[in-house]
PDB file of C-alpha atoms in Angstrom:
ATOM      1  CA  UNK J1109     -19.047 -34.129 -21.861  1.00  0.00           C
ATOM      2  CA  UNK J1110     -18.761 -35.330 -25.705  1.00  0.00           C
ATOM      3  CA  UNK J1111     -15.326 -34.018 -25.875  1.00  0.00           C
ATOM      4  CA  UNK J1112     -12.142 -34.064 -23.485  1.00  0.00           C
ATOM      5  CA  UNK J1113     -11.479 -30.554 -23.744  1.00  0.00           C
ATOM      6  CA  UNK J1114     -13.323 -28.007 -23.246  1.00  0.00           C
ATOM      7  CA  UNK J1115     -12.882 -23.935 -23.316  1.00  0.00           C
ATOM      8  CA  UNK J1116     -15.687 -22.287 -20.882  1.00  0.00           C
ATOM      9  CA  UNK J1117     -16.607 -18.664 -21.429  1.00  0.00           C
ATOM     10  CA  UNK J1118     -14.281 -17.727 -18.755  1.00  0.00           C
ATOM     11  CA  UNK J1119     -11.690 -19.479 -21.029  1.00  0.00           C
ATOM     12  CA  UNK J1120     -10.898 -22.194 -17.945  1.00  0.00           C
ATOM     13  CA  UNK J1121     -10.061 -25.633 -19.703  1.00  0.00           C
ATOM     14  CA  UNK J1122     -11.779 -28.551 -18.436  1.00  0.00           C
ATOM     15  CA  UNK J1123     -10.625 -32.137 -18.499  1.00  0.00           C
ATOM     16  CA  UNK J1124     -12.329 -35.357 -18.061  1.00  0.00           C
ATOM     17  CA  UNK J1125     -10.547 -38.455 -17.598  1.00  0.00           C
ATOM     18  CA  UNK J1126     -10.001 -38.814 -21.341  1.00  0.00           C
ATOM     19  CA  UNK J1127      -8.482 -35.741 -21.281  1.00  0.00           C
ATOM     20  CA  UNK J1128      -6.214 -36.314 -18.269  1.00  0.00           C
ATOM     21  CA  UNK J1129      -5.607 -39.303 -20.086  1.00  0.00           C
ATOM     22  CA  UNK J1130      -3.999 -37.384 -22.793  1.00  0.00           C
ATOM     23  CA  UNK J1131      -1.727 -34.971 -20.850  1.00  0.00           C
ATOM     24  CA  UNK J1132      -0.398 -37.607 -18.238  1.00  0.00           C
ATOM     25  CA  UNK J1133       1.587 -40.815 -18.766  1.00  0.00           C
ATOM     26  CA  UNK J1134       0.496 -42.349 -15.526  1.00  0.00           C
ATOM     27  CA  UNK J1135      -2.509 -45.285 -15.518  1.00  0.00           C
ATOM     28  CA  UNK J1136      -4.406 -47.596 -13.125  1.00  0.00           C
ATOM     29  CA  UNK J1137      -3.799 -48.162 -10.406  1.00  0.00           C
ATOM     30  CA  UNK J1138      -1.382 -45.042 -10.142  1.00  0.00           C
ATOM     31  CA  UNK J1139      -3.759 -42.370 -11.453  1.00  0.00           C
ATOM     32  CA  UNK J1140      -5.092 -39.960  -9.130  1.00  0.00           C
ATOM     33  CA  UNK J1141      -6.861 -37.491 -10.886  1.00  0.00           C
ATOM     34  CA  UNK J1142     -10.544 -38.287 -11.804  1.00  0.00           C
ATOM     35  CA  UNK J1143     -11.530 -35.157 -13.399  1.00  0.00           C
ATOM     36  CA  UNK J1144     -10.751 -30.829 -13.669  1.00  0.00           C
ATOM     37  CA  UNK J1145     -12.896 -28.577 -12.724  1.00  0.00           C
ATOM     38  CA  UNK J1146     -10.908 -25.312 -13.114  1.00  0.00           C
ATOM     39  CA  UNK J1147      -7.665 -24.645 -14.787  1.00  0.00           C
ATOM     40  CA  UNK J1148      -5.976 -21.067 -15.566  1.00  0.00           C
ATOM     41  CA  UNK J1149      -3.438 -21.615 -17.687  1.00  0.00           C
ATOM     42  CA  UNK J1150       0.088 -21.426 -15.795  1.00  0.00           C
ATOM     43  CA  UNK J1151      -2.066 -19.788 -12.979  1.00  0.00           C
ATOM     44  CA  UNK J1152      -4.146 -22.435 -10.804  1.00  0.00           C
ATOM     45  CA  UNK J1153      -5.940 -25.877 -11.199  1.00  0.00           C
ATOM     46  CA  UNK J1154      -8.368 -27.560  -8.944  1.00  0.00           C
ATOM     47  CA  UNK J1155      -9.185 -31.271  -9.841  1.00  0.00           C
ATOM     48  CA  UNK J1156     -11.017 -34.318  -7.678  1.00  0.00           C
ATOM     49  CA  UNK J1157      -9.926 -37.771  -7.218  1.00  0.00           C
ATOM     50  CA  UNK J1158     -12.846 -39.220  -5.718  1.00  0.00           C
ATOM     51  CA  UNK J1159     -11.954 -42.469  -3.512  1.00  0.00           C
ATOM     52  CA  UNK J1160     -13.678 -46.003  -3.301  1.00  0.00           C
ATOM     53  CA  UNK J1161     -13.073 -49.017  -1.294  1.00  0.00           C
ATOM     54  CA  UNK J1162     -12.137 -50.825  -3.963  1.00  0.00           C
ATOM     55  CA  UNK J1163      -8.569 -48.712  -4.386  1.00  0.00           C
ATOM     56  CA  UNK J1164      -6.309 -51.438  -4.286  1.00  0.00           C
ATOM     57  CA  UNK J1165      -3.917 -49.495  -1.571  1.00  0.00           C
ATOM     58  CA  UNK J1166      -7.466 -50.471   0.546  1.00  0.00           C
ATOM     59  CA  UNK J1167      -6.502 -54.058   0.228  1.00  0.00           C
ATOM     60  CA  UNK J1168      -7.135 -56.097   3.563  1.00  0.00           C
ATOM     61  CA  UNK J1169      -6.798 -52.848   5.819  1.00  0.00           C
ATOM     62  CA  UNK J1170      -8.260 -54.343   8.919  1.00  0.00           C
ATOM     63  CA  UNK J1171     -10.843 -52.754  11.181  1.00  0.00           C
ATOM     64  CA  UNK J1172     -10.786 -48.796  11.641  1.00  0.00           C
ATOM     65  CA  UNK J1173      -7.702 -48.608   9.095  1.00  0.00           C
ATOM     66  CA  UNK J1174      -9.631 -47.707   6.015  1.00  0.00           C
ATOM     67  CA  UNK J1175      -7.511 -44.514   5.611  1.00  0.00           C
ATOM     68  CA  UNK J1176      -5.668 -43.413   2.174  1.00  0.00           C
ATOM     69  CA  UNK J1177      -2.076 -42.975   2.530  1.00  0.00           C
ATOM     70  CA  UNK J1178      -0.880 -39.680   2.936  1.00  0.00           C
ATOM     71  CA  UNK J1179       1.494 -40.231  -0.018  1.00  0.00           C
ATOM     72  CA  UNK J1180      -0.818 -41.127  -1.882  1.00  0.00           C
ATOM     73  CA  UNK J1181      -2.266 -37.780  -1.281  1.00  0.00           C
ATOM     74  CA  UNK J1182       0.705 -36.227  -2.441  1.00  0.00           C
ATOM     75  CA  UNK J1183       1.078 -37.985  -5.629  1.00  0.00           C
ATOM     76  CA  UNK J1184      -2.427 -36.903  -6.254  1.00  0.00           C
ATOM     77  CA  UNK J1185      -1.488 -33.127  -5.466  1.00  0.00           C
ATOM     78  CA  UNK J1186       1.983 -33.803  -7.722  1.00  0.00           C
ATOM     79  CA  UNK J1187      -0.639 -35.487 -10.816  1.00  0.00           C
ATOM     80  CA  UNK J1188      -2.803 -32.266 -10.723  1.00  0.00           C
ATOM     81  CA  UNK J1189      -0.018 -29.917 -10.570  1.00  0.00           C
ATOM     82  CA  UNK J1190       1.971 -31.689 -13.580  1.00  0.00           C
ATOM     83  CA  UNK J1191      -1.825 -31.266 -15.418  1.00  0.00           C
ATOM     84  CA  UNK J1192      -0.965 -27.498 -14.755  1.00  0.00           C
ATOM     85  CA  UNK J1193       2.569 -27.293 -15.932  1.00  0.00           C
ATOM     86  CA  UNK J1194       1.554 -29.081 -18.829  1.00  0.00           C
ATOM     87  CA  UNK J1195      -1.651 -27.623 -19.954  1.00  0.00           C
ATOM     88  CA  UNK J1196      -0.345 -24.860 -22.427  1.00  0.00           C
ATOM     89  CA  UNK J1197       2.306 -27.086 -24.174  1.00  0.00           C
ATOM     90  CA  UNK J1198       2.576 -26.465 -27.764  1.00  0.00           C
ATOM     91  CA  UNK J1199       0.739 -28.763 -30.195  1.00  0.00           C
ATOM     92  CA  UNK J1200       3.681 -30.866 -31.464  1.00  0.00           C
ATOM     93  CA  UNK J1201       5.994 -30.538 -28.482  1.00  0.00           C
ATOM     94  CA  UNK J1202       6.088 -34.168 -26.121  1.00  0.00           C
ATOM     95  CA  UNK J1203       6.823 -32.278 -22.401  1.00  0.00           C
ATOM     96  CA  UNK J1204       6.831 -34.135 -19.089  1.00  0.00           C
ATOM     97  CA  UNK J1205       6.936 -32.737 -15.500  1.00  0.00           C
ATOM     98  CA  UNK J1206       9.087 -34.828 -12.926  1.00  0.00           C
ATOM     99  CA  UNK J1207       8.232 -34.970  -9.374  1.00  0.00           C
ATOM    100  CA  UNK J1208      11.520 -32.768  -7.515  1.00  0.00           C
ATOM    101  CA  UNK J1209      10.923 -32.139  -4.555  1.00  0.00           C
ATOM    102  CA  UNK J1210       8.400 -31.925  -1.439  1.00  0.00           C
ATOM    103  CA  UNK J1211       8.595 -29.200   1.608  1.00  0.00           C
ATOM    104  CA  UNK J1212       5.851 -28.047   4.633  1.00  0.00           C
ATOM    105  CA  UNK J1213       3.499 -31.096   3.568  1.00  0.00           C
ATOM    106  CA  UNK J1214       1.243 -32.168   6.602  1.00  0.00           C
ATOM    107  CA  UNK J1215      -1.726 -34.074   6.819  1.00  0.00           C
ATOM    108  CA  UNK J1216      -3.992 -32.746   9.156  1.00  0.00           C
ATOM    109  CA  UNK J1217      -7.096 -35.274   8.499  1.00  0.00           C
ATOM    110  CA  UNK J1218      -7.376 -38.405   7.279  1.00  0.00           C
ATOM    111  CA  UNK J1219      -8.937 -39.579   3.896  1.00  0.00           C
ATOM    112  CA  UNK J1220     -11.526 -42.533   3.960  1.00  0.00           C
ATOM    113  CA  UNK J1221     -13.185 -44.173   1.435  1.00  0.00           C
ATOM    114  CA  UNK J1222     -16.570 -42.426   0.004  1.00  0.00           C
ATOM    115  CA  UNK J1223     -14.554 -39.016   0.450  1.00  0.00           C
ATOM    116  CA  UNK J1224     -13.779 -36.752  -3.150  1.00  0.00           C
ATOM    117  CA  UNK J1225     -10.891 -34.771  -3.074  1.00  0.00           C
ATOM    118  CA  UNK J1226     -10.373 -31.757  -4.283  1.00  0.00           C
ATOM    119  CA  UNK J1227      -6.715 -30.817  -5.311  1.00  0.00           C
ATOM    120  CA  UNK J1228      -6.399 -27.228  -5.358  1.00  0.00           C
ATOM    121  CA  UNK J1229      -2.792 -25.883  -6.741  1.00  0.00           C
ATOM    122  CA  UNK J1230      -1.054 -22.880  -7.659  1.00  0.00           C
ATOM    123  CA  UNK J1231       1.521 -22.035  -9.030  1.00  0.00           C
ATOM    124  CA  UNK J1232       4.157 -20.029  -6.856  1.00  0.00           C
ATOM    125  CA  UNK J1233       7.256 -19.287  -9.020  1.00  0.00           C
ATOM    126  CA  UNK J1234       8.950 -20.463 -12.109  1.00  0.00           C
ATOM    127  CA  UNK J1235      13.128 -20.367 -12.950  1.00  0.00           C
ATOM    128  CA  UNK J1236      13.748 -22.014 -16.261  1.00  0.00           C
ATOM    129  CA  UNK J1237      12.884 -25.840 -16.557  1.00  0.00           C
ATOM    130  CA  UNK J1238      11.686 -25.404 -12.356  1.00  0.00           C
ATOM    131  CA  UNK J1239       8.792 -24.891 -10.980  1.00  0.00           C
ATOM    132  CA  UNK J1240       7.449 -24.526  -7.614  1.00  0.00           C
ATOM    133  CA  UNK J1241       3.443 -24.978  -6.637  1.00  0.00           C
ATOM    134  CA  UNK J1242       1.409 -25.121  -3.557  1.00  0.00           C
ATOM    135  CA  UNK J1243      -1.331 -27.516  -3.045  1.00  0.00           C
ATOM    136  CA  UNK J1244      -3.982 -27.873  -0.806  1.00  0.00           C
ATOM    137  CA  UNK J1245      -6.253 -31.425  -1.099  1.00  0.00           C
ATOM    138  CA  UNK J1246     -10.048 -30.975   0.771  1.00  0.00           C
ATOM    139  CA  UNK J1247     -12.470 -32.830   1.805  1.00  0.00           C
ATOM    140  CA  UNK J1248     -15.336 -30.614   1.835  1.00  0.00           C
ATOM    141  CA  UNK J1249     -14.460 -27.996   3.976  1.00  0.00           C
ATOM    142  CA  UNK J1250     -11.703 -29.917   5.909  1.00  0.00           C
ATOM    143  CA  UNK J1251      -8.035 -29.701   4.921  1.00  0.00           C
ATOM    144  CA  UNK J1252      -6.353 -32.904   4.454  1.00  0.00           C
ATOM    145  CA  UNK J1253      -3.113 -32.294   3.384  1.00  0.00           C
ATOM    146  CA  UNK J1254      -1.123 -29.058   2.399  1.00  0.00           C
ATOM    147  CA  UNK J1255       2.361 -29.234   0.211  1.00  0.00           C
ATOM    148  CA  UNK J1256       5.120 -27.472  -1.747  1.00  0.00           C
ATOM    149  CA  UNK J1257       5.984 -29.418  -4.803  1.00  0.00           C
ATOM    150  CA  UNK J1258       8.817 -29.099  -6.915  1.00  0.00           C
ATOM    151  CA  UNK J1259       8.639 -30.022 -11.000  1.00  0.00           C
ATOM    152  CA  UNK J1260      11.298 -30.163 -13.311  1.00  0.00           C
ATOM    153  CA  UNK J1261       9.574 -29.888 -17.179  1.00  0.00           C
ATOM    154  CA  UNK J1262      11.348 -30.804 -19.969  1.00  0.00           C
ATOM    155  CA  UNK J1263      11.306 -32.521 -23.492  1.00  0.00           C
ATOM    156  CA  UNK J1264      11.073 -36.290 -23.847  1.00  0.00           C
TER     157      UNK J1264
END
């Protein structure tokens, strides 16, 4: 894709990493989202962070313990939803969404490296400066972890 944003005929904005680049502060080795697919404005996002063996939280795991923390995971899930809360900014306005809290996570598989993950999240409710979404991270078909997150947005 020439640019980093781009407006489908469905109006869903798409980001590549440029893009991502552009809405989050965080980079290597703490970036977890590699691309979005789908985003509805203060609605629903689903991104992929695809995983390699050379992630440096892979470093010297050992036999049978090439497995991606499930914090990780989280922070992934927490990356994407921040993407959401702060798609629609303003042009002008410098917003940033801080991690608040984390309830009903659980990691029912394990992520290895060669997987893609796709971080699915949606917003659930909104009071003021808070807002709550679920997440749901894939691999293919299989679940791999499942979270409320919590995000305080405000001006920097």
């Amino acid at each position: 894709m020439h640019h980093s944003l781009h407006l489908g005929a469905e109006a869903a904005l798409v980001l590549d990493l440029d893009g991502i680049l552009g809405v989050l502060p965080h980079r290597y080795p703490f970036l977890f989202v590699d691309t979005v697919l789908e985003l509805e404005r203060g609605r629903r996002i689903v991104a992929v962070k695809n995983v390699s063996a050379n992630e440096p939280f892979f470093a010297n795991p050992g036999p049978g313990h090439w497995t991606m923390p499930g914090l990780l995971i989280v922070e992934a899930l927490a990356q994407a939803g921040a993407i959401l809360l702060l798609a629609d900014q303003a042009p002008g306005t410098n917003r940033v969404a801080y991690f608040a809290s984390l309830d009903n996570v659980h990691w029912p598989a394990a992520v290895c490296p060669g997987d893609q993950i796709r971080l699915e999240l949606s917003v659930a409710r909104q009071r003021g400066r808070l807002h709550k979404v679920h997440g749901r991270a894939l691999v293919g078909d299989t679940l791999v972890c499942e979270a409320d997150l919590g995000a305080v947005v405000v001006d920097r």
